[in-house]
Tab-separated table of C-alpha atoms in Angstrom:
chain	number	residue	atom	x	y	z
A	1	ASN	CA	20.919	-45.338	17.638
A	2	ALA	CA	23.064	-44.842	20.703
A	3	GLY	CA	24.932	-41.768	19.533
A	4	VAL	CA	27.111	-40.477	22.350
A	5	THR	CA	26.963	-42.343	25.679
A	6	GLN	CA	28.514	-41.215	28.858
A	7	THR	CA	29.093	-43.297	31.961
A	8	PRO	CA	28.521	-42.796	34.756
A	9	LYS	CA	25.486	-40.400	34.875
A	10	PHE	CA	26.101	-39.408	38.544
A	11	ARG	CA	29.046	-39.653	40.916
A	12	VAL	CA	29.986	-38.304	44.244
A	13	LEU	CA	33.715	-38.292	45.109
A	14	LYS	CA	35.653	-37.241	48.176
A	15	THR	CA	38.406	-34.809	47.775
A	16	GLY	CA	41.609	-36.475	46.653
A	17	GLN	CA	39.879	-39.494	45.050
A	18	SER	CA	40.366	-40.334	41.399
A	19	MET	CA	37.886	-41.406	38.771
A	20	THR	CA	37.521	-41.849	35.047
A	21	LEU	CA	34.600	-40.741	33.001
A	22	LEU	CA	33.965	-42.710	29.817
A	23	CYS	CA	32.583	-41.338	26.586
A	24	ALA	CA	31.654	-43.714	23.769
A	25	GLN	CA	30.330	-42.822	20.302
A	26	ASP	CA	29.073	-45.135	17.542
A	27	MET	CA	29.116	-42.575	14.698
A	28	ASN	CA	32.681	-43.102	13.557
A	29	HIS	CA	33.497	-39.524	14.354
A	30	GLU	CA	37.071	-38.309	14.290
A	31	TYR	CA	36.628	-35.374	16.769
A	32	MET	CA	35.713	-35.859	20.410
A	33	TYR	CA	35.409	-33.337	23.112
A	34	TRP	CA	35.063	-33.026	26.913
A	35	TYR	CA	33.348	-29.978	28.351
A	36	ARG	CA	32.297	-28.870	31.789
A	37	GLN	CA	29.141	-26.770	32.419
A	38	ASP	CA	28.801	-24.662	35.571
A	39	PRO	CA	25.893	-22.418	36.537
A	40	GLY	CA	25.808	-19.147	34.692
A	41	MET	CA	28.665	-20.064	32.433
A	42	GLY	CA	28.813	-21.473	28.855
A	43	LEU	CA	30.266	-24.890	28.315
A	44	ARG	CA	34.033	-24.785	28.596
A	45	LEU	CA	36.306	-27.098	26.674
A	46	ILE	CA	38.621	-29.253	28.885
A	47	HIS	CA	40.386	-31.415	26.345
A	48	TYR	CA	39.691	-32.619	22.777
A	49	SER	CA	40.913	-35.145	20.344
A	50	VAL	CA	41.098	-34.935	16.492
A	51	GLY	CA	41.562	-38.667	16.052
A	52	GLU	CA	42.575	-41.962	17.615
A	53	GLY	CA	45.798	-41.655	19.681
A	54	THR	CA	45.702	-37.772	19.766
A	55	THR	CA	44.669	-35.429	22.508
A	56	ALA	CA	45.018	-31.670	23.088
A	57	LYS	CA	44.325	-29.077	25.795
A	58	GLY	CA	41.225	-27.036	25.805
A	59	GLU	CA	40.372	-23.965	27.669
A	60	VAL	CA	40.372	-25.448	31.260
A	61	PRO	CA	42.612	-28.557	31.220
A	62	ASP	CA	44.270	-28.311	34.620
A	63	GLY	CA	43.530	-31.224	36.953
A	64	TYR	CA	42.229	-33.489	34.093
A	65	ASN	CA	43.863	-35.951	31.753
A	66	VAL	CA	42.427	-37.769	28.760
A	67	SER	CA	43.187	-40.643	26.518
A	68	ARG	CA	41.837	-41.775	23.075
A	69	LEU	CA	43.179	-45.286	22.637
A	70	LYS	CA	40.261	-46.262	20.454
A	71	LYS	CA	38.447	-44.140	17.981
A	72	GLN	CA	35.081	-44.668	19.539
A	73	ASN	CA	36.106	-43.937	23.122
A	74	PHE	CA	37.419	-40.803	24.879
A	75	LEU	CA	38.244	-40.975	28.584
A	76	LEU	CA	38.384	-38.163	31.038
A	77	GLY	CA	40.457	-38.750	34.209
A	78	LEU	CA	40.578	-36.868	37.429
A	79	GLU	CA	43.620	-37.933	39.358
A	80	SER	CA	42.999	-36.051	42.622
A	81	ALA	CA	39.435	-34.646	42.601
A	82	ALA	CA	38.914	-31.201	44.178
A	83	PRO	CA	35.613	-29.369	45.132
A	84	SER	CA	36.286	-26.930	42.226
A	85	GLN	CA	35.730	-29.898	39.859
A	86	THR	CA	32.192	-30.219	40.921
A	87	SER	CA	30.269	-29.719	37.690
A	88	VAL	CA	28.277	-31.360	34.909
A	89	TYR	CA	30.571	-32.899	32.345
A	90	PHE	CA	29.587	-33.295	28.699
A	91	CYS	CA	31.249	-35.311	26.033
A	92	ALA	CA	30.568	-34.490	22.344
A	93	SER	CA	31.680	-35.964	19.058
A	94	SER	CA	31.850	-34.572	15.522
A	95	ALA	CA	32.782	-35.486	12.064
A	96	GLY	CA	34.218	-32.050	11.768
A	97	ILE	CA	32.771	-28.626	12.049
A	98	PRO	CA	30.030	-27.580	12.317
A	99	GLU	CA	27.880	-30.391	13.753
A	100	ALA	CA	28.496	-31.764	17.215
A	101	PHE	CA	26.511	-34.406	19.040
A	102	PHE	CA	26.432	-34.400	22.881
A	103	GLY	CA	26.036	-37.010	25.519
A	104	GLN	CA	23.601	-36.876	28.321
A	105	GLY	CA	26.088	-35.527	30.821
A	106	THR	CA	27.706	-36.741	34.077
A	107	ARG	CA	26.894	-34.930	37.201
A	108	LEU	CA	29.999	-34.926	39.457
A	109	THR	CA	30.029	-33.817	43.043
A	110	VAL	CA	33.315	-33.551	44.905
A	111	VAL	CA	32.856	-33.312	48.733
B	1	LYS	CA	38.967	-11.924	23.759
B	2	ASN	CA	36.445	-13.757	21.725
B	3	GLN	CA	33.086	-13.691	23.490
B	4	VAL	CA	29.505	-14.764	22.998
B	5	GLU	CA	26.882	-12.924	25.043
B	6	GLN	CA	23.233	-13.978	25.193
B	7	SER	CA	20.269	-12.013	26.359
B	8	PRO	CA	18.025	-12.248	28.281
B	9	GLN	CA	19.345	-14.580	30.857
B	10	SER	CA	15.922	-15.903	31.450
B	11	LEU	CA	12.466	-15.449	29.972
B	12	ILE	CA	8.964	-16.486	30.901
B	13	ILE	CA	6.156	-16.399	28.310
B	14	LEU	CA	2.743	-17.866	27.951
B	15	GLU	CA	2.116	-20.900	25.769
B	16	GLY	CA	1.250	-19.891	22.213
B	17	LYS	CA	3.225	-16.689	22.310
B	18	ASN	CA	6.237	-15.848	20.203
B	19	CYS	CA	9.680	-14.844	21.533
B	20	THR	CA	13.108	-13.738	20.378
B	21	LEU	CA	16.397	-14.678	21.960
B	22	GLN	CA	19.562	-12.597	21.269
B	23	CYS	CA	23.177	-13.507	20.738
B	24	ASN	CA	25.976	-10.868	20.342
B	25	TYR	CA	29.398	-12.094	19.538
B	26	THR	CA	32.818	-10.653	19.017
B	27	VAL	CA	34.389	-13.726	17.325
B	28	SER	CA	35.879	-12.692	13.986
B	29	PRO	CA	36.225	-14.061	11.550
B	30	PHE	CA	34.030	-16.960	12.293
B	31	SER	CA	33.161	-20.134	10.440
B	32	ASN	CA	29.596	-20.791	11.631
B	33	LEU	CA	27.105	-19.970	14.316
B	34	ARG	CA	24.829	-22.527	15.942
B	35	TRP	CA	21.898	-22.541	18.224
B	36	TYR	CA	21.413	-25.381	20.636
B	37	LYS	CA	18.479	-26.446	22.777
B	38	GLN	CA	19.348	-28.011	26.207
B	39	ASP	CA	16.562	-29.613	28.106
B	40	THR	CA	17.098	-29.796	31.888
B	41	GLY	CA	19.422	-32.746	32.681
B	42	ARG	CA	20.206	-33.439	29.079
B	43	GLY	CA	23.014	-32.607	26.629
B	44	PRO	CA	22.616	-29.813	24.057
B	45	VAL	CA	20.835	-30.637	20.795
B	46	SER	CA	21.515	-28.665	17.611
B	47	LEU	CA	18.686	-26.554	16.263
B	48	THR	CA	20.252	-24.521	13.491
B	49	ILE	CA	23.591	-24.042	11.893
B	50	MET	CA	24.520	-20.966	9.849
B	51	THR	CA	27.690	-20.198	7.960
B	52	PHE	CA	28.936	-16.555	7.984
B	53	SER	CA	27.391	-16.080	4.550
B	54	GLU	CA	23.854	-17.121	5.633
B	55	ASN	CA	21.204	-14.721	6.911
B	56	THR	CA	18.505	-17.004	8.140
B	57	LYS	CA	17.877	-20.654	8.846
B	58	SER	CA	14.690	-22.324	9.939
B	59	ASN	CA	13.930	-25.536	11.776
B	60	GLY	CA	10.172	-25.909	12.192
B	61	ARG	CA	8.987	-23.189	14.596
B	62	TYR	CA	12.568	-22.099	15.220
B	63	THR	CA	14.015	-19.443	12.913
B	64	ALA	CA	17.637	-18.145	13.409
B	65	THR	CA	18.865	-14.963	11.864
B	66	LEU	CA	22.422	-13.705	11.396
B	67	ASP	CA	23.733	-10.196	10.788
B	68	ALA	CA	27.470	-10.504	10.296
B	69	ASP	CA	27.882	-6.725	10.063
B	70	THR	CA	26.534	-6.100	13.545
B	71	LYS	CA	27.744	-9.430	14.824
B	72	GLN	CA	24.299	-10.360	16.117
B	73	SER	CA	22.180	-13.415	15.841
B	74	SER	CA	18.633	-14.017	17.082
B	75	LEU	CA	16.521	-17.139	17.526
B	76	HIS	CA	12.789	-16.626	17.081
B	77	ILE	CA	10.362	-19.200	18.411
B	78	THR	CA	6.869	-19.104	16.983
B	79	ALA	CA	3.707	-20.358	18.692
B	80	SER	CA	5.584	-21.564	21.793
B	81	GLN	CA	4.766	-24.905	23.313
B	82	LEU	CA	5.380	-26.261	26.752
B	83	SER	CA	8.061	-28.491	25.361
B	84	ASP	CA	10.079	-25.360	24.366
B	85	SER	CA	10.931	-24.838	27.967
B	86	ALA	CA	14.686	-25.245	28.038
B	87	SER	CA	17.989	-23.380	27.787
B	88	TYR	CA	18.921	-22.051	24.406
B	89	ILE	CA	22.664	-21.775	23.695
B	90	CYS	CA	24.437	-19.688	21.009
B	91	VAL	CA	27.713	-21.145	19.823
B	92	VAL	CA	30.268	-19.599	17.495
B	93	SER	CA	33.147	-21.330	15.829
B	94	PRO	CA	36.180	-19.130	14.910
B	95	ALA	CA	37.467	-19.628	11.393
B	96	SER	CA	40.953	-20.046	12.882
B	97	SER	CA	40.305	-23.263	14.878
B	98	ALA	CA	37.680	-25.959	14.786
B	99	SER	CA	38.315	-26.873	18.374
B	100	LYS	CA	37.995	-23.442	19.897
B	101	ILE	CA	34.268	-23.022	19.644
B	102	ILE	CA	32.761	-20.631	22.141
B	103	PHE	CA	29.571	-21.186	23.947
B	104	GLY	CA	27.251	-18.491	25.266
B	105	SER	CA	25.867	-19.019	28.774
B	106	GLY	CA	22.414	-19.484	27.420
B	107	THR	CA	18.934	-18.104	27.823
B	108	ARG	CA	16.666	-20.109	30.110
B	109	LEU	CA	13.139	-20.059	28.625
B	110	SER	CA	10.082	-21.088	30.492
B	111	ILE	CA	6.762	-21.482	28.869
B	112	ARG	CA	3.639	-21.183	31.140
B	113	PRO	CA	0.331	-22.777	30.296
């Protein structure tokens, strides 16, 4: 059972570089989410998707873009990385409220 | 503004002891309240889920309670084990939107032998 898989697990970027984080789920879930987790703060929603081909903004969407071309994949893109985007990123999927399953996280450092 | 506040921020107890973590929320109305356990370097894993009409939910040594009148929830851990060392996160889902769930900042629990 793979569940929710995130790649990569770690990444260091220089300011201005771009990258894409991949989230894959094998549970046939409709809902997928991208969060960031910073010290002393709760997880904050960046973008989410309620189904293949749909995306919507969350609480902190600026500087990020997403795509859901296939139901099982949800991509998070950083077009021009900034130090403020240094964080741990979590992907989650859900068949609907209330249960959500999280990936292992991606630790991103922007220098 | 909908908020979820957890206390204490951190807690250290001896192995075998019990402890209670608190969650106060202002989200209203809400659909459900969840407690997650997050081990260091891992994603959160669900412990309990309670709808607004439930008062208590257990999962092994973990028991969550909910008082919708006072907007408080607690997570009680019985006979703590070293493996209980983790962050515990309270999460509330507003009834108005499935996507706008609100995470507390968590309580960092450390179990000492």
